[in-house]
PDB file of C-alpha atoms and ligand atoms in Angstrom:
ATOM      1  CA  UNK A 142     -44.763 133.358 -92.360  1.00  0.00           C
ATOM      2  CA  UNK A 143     -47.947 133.195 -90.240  1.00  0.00           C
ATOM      3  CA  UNK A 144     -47.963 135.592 -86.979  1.00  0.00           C
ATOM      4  CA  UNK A 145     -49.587 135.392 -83.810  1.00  0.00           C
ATOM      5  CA  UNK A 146     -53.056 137.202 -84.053  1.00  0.00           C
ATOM      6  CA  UNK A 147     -55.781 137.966 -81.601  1.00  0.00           C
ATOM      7  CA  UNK A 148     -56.015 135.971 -78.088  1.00  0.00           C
ATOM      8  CA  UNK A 149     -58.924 134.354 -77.860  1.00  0.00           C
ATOM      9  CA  UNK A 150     -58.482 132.767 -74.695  1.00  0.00           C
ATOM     10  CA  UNK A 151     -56.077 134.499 -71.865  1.00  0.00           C
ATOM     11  CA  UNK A 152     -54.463 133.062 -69.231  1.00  0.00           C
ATOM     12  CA  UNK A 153     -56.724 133.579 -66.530  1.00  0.00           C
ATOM     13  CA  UNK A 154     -59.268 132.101 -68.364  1.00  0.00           C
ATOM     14  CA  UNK A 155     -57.791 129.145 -69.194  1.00  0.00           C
ATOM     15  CA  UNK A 156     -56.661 128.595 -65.367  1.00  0.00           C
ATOM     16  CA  UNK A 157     -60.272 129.399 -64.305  1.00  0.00           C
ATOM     17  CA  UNK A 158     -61.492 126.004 -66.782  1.00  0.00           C
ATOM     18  CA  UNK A 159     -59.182 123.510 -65.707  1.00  0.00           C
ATOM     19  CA  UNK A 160     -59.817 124.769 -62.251  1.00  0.00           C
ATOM     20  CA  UNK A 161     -63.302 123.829 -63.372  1.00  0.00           C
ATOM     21  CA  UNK A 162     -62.821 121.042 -65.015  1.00  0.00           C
ATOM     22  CA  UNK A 163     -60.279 119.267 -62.652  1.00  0.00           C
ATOM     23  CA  UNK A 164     -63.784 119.598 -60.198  1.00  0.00           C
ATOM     24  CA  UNK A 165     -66.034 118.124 -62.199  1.00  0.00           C
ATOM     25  CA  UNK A 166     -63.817 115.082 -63.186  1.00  0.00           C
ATOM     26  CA  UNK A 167     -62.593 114.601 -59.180  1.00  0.00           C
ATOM     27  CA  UNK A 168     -66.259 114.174 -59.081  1.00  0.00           C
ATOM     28  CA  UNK A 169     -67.031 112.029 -61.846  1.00  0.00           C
ATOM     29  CA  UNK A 170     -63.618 110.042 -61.370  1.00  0.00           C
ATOM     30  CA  UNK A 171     -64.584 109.107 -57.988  1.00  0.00           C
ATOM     31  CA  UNK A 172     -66.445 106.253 -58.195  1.00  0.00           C
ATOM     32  CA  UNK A 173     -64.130 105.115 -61.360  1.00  0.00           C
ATOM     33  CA  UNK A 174     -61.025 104.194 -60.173  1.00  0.00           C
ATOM     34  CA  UNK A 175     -58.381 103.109 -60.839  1.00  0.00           C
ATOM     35  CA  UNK A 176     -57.825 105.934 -63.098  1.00  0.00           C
ATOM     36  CA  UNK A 177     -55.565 106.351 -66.091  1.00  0.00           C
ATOM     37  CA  UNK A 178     -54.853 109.893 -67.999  1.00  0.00           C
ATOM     38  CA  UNK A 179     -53.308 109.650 -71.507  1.00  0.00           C
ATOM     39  CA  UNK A 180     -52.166 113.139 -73.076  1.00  0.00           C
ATOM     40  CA  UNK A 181     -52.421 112.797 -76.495  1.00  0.00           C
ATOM     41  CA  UNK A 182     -48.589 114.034 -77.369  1.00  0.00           C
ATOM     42  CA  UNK A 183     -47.968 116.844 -78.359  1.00  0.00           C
ATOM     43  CA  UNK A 184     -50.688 119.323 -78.603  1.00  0.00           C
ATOM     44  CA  UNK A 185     -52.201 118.498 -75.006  1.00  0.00           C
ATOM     45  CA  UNK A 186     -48.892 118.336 -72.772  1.00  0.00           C
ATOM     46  CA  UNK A 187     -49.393 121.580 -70.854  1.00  0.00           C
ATOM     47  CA  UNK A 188     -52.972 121.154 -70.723  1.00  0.00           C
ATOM     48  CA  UNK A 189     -52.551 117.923 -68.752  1.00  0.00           C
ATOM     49  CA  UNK A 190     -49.681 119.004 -66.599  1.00  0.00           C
ATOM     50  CA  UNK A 191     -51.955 121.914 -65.547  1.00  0.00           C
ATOM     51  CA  UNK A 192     -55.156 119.506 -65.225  1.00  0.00           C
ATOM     52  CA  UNK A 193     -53.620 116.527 -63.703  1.00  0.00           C
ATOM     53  CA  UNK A 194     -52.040 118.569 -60.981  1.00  0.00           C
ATOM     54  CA  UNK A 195     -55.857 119.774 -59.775  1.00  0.00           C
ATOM     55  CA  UNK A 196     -57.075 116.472 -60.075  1.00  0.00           C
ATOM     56  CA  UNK A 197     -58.006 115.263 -56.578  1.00  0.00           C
ATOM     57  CA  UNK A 198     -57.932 111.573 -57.234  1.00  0.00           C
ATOM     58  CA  UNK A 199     -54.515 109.227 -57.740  1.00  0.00           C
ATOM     59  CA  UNK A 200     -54.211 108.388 -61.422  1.00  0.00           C
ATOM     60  CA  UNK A 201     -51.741 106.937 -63.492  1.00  0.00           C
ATOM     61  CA  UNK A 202     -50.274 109.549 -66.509  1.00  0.00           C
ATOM     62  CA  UNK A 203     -49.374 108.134 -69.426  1.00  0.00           C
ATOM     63  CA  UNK A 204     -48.911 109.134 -73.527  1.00  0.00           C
ATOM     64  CA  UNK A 205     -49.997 108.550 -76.627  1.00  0.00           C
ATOM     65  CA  UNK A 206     -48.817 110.291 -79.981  1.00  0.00           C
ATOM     66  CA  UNK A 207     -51.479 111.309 -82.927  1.00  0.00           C
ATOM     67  CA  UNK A 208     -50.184 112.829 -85.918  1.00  0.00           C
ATOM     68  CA  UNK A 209     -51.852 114.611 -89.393  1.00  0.00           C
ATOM     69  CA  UNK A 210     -50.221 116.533 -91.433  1.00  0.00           C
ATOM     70  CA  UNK A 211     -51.586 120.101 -91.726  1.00  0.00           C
ATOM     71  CA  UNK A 212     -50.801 123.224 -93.800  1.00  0.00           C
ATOM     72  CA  UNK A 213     -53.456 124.953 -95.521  1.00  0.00           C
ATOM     73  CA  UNK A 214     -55.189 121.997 -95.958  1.00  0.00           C
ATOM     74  CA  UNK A 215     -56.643 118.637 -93.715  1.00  0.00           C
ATOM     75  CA  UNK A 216     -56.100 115.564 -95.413  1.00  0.00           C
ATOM     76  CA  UNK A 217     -57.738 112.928 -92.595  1.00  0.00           C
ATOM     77  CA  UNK A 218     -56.297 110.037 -94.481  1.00  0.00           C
ATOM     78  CA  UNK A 219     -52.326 111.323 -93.507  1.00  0.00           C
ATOM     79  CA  UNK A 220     -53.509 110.083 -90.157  1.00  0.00           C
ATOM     80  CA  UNK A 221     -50.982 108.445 -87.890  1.00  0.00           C
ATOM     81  CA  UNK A 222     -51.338 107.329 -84.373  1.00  0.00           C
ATOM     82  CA  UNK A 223     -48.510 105.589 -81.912  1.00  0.00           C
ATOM     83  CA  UNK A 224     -50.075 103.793 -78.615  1.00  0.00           C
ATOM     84  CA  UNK A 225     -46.753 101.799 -78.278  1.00  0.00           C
ATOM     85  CA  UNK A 226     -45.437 104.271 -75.327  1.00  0.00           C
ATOM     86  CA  UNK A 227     -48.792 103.956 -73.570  1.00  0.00           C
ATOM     87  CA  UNK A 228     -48.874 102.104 -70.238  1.00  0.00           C
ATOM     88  CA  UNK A 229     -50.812  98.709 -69.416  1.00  0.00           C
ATOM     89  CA  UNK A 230     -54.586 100.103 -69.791  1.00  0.00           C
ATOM     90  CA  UNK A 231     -56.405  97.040 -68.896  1.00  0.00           C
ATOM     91  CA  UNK A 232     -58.762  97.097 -66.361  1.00  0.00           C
ATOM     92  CA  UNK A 233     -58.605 100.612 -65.792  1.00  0.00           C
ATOM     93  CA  UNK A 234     -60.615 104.383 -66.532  1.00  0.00           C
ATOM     94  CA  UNK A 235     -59.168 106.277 -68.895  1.00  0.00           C
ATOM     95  CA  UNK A 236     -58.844 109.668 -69.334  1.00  0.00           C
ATOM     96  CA  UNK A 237     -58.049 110.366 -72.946  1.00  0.00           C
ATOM     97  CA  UNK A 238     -56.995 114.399 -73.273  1.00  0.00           C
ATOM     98  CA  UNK A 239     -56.457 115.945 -76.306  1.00  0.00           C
ATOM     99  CA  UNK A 240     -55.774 119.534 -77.005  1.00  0.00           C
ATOM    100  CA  UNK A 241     -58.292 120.526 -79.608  1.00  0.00           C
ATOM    101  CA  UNK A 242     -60.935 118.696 -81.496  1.00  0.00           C
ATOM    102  CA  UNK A 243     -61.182 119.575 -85.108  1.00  0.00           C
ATOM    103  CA  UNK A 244     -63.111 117.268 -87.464  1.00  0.00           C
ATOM    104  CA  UNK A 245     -63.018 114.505 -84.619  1.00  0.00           C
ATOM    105  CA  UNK A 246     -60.688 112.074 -86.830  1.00  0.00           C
ATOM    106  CA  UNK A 247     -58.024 111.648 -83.700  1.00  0.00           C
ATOM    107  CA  UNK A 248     -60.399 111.228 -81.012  1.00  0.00           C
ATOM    108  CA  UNK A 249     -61.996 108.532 -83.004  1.00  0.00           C
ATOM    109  CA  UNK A 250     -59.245 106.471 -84.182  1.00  0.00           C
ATOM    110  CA  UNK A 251     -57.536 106.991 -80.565  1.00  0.00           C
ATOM    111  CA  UNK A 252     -60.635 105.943 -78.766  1.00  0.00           C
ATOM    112  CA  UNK A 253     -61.534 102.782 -81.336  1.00  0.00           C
ATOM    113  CA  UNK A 254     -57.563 101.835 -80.967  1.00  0.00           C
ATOM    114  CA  UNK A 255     -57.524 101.969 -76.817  1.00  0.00           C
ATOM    115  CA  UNK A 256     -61.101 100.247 -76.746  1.00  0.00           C
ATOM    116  CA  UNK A 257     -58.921  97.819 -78.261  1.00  0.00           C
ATOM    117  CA  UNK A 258     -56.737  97.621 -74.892  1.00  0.00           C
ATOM    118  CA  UNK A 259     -60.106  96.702 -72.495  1.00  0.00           C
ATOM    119  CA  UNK A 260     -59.518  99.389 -70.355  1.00  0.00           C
ATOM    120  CA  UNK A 261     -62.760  99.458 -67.714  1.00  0.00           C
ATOM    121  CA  UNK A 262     -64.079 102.863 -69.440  1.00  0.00           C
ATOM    122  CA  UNK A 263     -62.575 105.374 -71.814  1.00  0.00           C
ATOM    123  CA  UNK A 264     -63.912 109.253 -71.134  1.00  0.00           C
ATOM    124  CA  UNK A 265     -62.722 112.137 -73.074  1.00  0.00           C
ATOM    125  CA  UNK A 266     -62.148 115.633 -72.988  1.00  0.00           C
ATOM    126  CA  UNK A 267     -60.519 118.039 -74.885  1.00  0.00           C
ATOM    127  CA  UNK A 268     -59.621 121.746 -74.250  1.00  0.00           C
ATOM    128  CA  UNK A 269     -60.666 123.088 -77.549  1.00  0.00           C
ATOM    129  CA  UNK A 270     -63.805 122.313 -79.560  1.00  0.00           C
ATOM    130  CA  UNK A 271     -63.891 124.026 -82.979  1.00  0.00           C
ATOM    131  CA  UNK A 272     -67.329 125.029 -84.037  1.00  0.00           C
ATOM    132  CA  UNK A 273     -68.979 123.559 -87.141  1.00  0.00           C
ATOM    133  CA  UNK A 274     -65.978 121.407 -88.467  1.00  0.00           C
ATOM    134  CA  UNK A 275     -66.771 118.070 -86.957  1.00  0.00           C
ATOM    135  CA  UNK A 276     -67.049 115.737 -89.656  1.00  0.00           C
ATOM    136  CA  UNK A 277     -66.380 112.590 -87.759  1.00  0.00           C
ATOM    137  CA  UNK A 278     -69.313 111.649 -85.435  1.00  0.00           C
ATOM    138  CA  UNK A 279     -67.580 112.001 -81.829  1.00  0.00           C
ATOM    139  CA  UNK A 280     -68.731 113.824 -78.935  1.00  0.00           C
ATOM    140  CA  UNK A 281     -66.299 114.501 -76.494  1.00  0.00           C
ATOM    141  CA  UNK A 282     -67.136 114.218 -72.474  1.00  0.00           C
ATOM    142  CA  UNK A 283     -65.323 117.252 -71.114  1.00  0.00           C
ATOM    143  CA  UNK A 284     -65.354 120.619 -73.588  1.00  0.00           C
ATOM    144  CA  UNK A 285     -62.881 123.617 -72.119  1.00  0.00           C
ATOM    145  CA  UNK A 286     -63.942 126.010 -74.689  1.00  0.00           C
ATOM    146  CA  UNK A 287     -65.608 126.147 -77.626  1.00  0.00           C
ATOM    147  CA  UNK A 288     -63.879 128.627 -80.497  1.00  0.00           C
ATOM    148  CA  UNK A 289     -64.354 129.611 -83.668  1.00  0.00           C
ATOM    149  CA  UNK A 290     -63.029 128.307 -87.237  1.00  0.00           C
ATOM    150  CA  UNK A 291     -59.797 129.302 -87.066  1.00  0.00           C
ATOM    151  CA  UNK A 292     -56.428 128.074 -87.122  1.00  0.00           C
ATOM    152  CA  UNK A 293     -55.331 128.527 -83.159  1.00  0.00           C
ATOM    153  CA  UNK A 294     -51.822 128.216 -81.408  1.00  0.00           C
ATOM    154  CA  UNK A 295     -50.553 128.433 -77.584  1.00  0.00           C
ATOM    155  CA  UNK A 296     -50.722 126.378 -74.706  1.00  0.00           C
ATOM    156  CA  UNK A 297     -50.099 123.323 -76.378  1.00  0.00           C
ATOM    157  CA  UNK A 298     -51.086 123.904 -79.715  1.00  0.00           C
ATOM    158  CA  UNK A 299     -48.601 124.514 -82.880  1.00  0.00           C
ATOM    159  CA  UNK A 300     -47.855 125.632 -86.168  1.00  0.00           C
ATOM    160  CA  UNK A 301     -45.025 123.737 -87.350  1.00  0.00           C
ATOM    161  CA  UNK A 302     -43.983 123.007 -83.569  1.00  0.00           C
ATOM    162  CA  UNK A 303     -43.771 126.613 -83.018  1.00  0.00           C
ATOM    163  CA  UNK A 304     -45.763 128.875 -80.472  1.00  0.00           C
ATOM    164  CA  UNK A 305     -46.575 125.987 -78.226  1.00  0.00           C
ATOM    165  CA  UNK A 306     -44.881 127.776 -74.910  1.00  0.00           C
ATOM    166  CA  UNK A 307     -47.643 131.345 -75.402  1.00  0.00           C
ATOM    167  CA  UNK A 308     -49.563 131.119 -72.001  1.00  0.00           C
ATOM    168  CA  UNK A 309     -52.510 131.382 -74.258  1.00  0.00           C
ATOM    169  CA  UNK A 310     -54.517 130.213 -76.713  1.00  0.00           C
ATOM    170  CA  UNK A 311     -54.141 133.097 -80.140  1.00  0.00           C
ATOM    171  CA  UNK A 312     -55.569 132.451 -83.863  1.00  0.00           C
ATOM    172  CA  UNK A 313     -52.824 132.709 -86.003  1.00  0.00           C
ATOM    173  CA  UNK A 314     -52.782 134.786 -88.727  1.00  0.00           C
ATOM    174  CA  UNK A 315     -51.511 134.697 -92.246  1.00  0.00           C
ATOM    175  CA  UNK A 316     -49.493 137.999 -93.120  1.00  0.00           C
ATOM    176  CA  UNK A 317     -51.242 140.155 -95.767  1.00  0.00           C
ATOM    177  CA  UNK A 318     -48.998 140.912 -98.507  1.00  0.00           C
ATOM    178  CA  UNK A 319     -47.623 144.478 -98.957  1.00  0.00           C
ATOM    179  CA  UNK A 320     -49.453 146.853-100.806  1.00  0.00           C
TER     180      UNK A 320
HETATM  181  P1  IMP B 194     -58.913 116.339 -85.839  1.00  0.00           P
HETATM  182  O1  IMP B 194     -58.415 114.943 -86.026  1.00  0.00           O
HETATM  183  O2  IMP B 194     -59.270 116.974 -87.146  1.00  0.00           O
HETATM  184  O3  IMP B 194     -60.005 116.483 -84.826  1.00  0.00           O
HETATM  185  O4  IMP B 194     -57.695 117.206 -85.377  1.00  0.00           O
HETATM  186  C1  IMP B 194     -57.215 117.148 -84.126  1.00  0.00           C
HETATM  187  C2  IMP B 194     -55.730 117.436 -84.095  1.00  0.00           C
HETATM  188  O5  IMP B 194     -55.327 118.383 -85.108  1.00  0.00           O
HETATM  189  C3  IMP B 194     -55.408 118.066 -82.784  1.00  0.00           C
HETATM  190  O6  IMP B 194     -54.932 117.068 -81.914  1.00  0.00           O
HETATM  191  C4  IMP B 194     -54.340 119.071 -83.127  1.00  0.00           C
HETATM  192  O7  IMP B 194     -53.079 118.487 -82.968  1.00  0.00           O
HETATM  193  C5  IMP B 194     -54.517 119.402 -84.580  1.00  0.00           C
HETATM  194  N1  IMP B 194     -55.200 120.686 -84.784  1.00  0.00           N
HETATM  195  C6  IMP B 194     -56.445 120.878 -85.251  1.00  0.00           C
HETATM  196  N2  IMP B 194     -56.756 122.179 -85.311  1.00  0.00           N
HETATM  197  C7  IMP B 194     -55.685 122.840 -84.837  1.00  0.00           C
HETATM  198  C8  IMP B 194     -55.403 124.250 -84.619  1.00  0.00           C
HETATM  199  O8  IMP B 194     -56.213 125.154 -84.863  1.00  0.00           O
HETATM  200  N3  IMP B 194     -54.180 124.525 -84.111  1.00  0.00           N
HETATM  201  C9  IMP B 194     -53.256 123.566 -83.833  1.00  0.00           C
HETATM  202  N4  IMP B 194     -53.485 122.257 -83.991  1.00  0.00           N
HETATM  203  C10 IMP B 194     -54.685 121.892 -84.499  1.00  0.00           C
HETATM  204 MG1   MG B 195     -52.863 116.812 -81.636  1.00  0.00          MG
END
């Protein structure tokens, strides 16, 4: 069983971002209204109650689910996404917020599948950006932090739906056996 290992981002830091970024996309949202978010269920739930709750500009929350199955390994074909709970789009900005960006497969697919909705723009932004395992050519808008290759829970993020309430964001690591 995996434990919870160094933090690599705390609390405050964390509040200090979305502080940040809730700014920057007031500003940017401005002229693009009206405005949409869709948290990307389940990973980016906390993030976007914290983010949407700075945001200085009426929008419309709504979800979406993405899915992939992960243990020691990524397979990016066990992909599954779920836009069936998300509200009418059309005709409006979108905010898509996921939790962590990996090798880009979910922002991809979930961006191609609500172009498909004609919403007026889609932007993203993610809280976490891992660092040299993008595989899938995406770009996302809004970066909270970029991290390290490792395997990270808190805040949001899981391993095997556990550790999602830790105020922060902690690598997780594998216990070394016994010697
Ligand atoms: P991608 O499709 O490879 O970019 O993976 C993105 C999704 O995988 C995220 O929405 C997360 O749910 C999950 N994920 C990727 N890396 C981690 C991690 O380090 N911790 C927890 N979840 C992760
Ligand atoms: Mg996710």
């Amino acid at each position: 069983m995996p434990t919870v290992g160094r933090i690599l981002v705390d609390e405050v830091q964390i509040k200090r971002r979305v502080d940040e970024l809730a700014a920057e996309l007031g500003s940017a949202f401005q002229s693009r209204q009206p405005m949409t978010v869709l948290a990307v269920l389940t990973g980016s739930f906390i993030f976007v109650a914290d983010l949407c709750r700075r945001l200085q500009i009426p929008h419309r929350i709504g979800v979406v689910r993405a899915s992939s199955y992960r243990g020691a390994t990524v397979d990016p074909s066990d992909l599954h996404t779920d836009l069936s709970l998300a509200p009418d789009v059309r005709g409006r900005h979108v905010l898509l917020v996921d939790d962590i960006l990996d090798t880009g497969a979910t922002l991809a697919r979930l961006v191609r599948e609500i172009a498909a909705l004609q919403p007026a723009s889609i932007t993203t932004a993610v809280l976490l950006r891992k660092i040299g395992r993008q595989t899938v050519p995406i770009e996302p808008d809004y970066v909270g932090f970029d991290i390290p290759d490792l395997f990270v829970v808190g805040y949001g993020l899981d391993y095997n739906d556990d550790y999602r309430h830790l105020p922060y964001i902690a690598a997780l690591e594998q216990e070394t056996a016994a010697t």
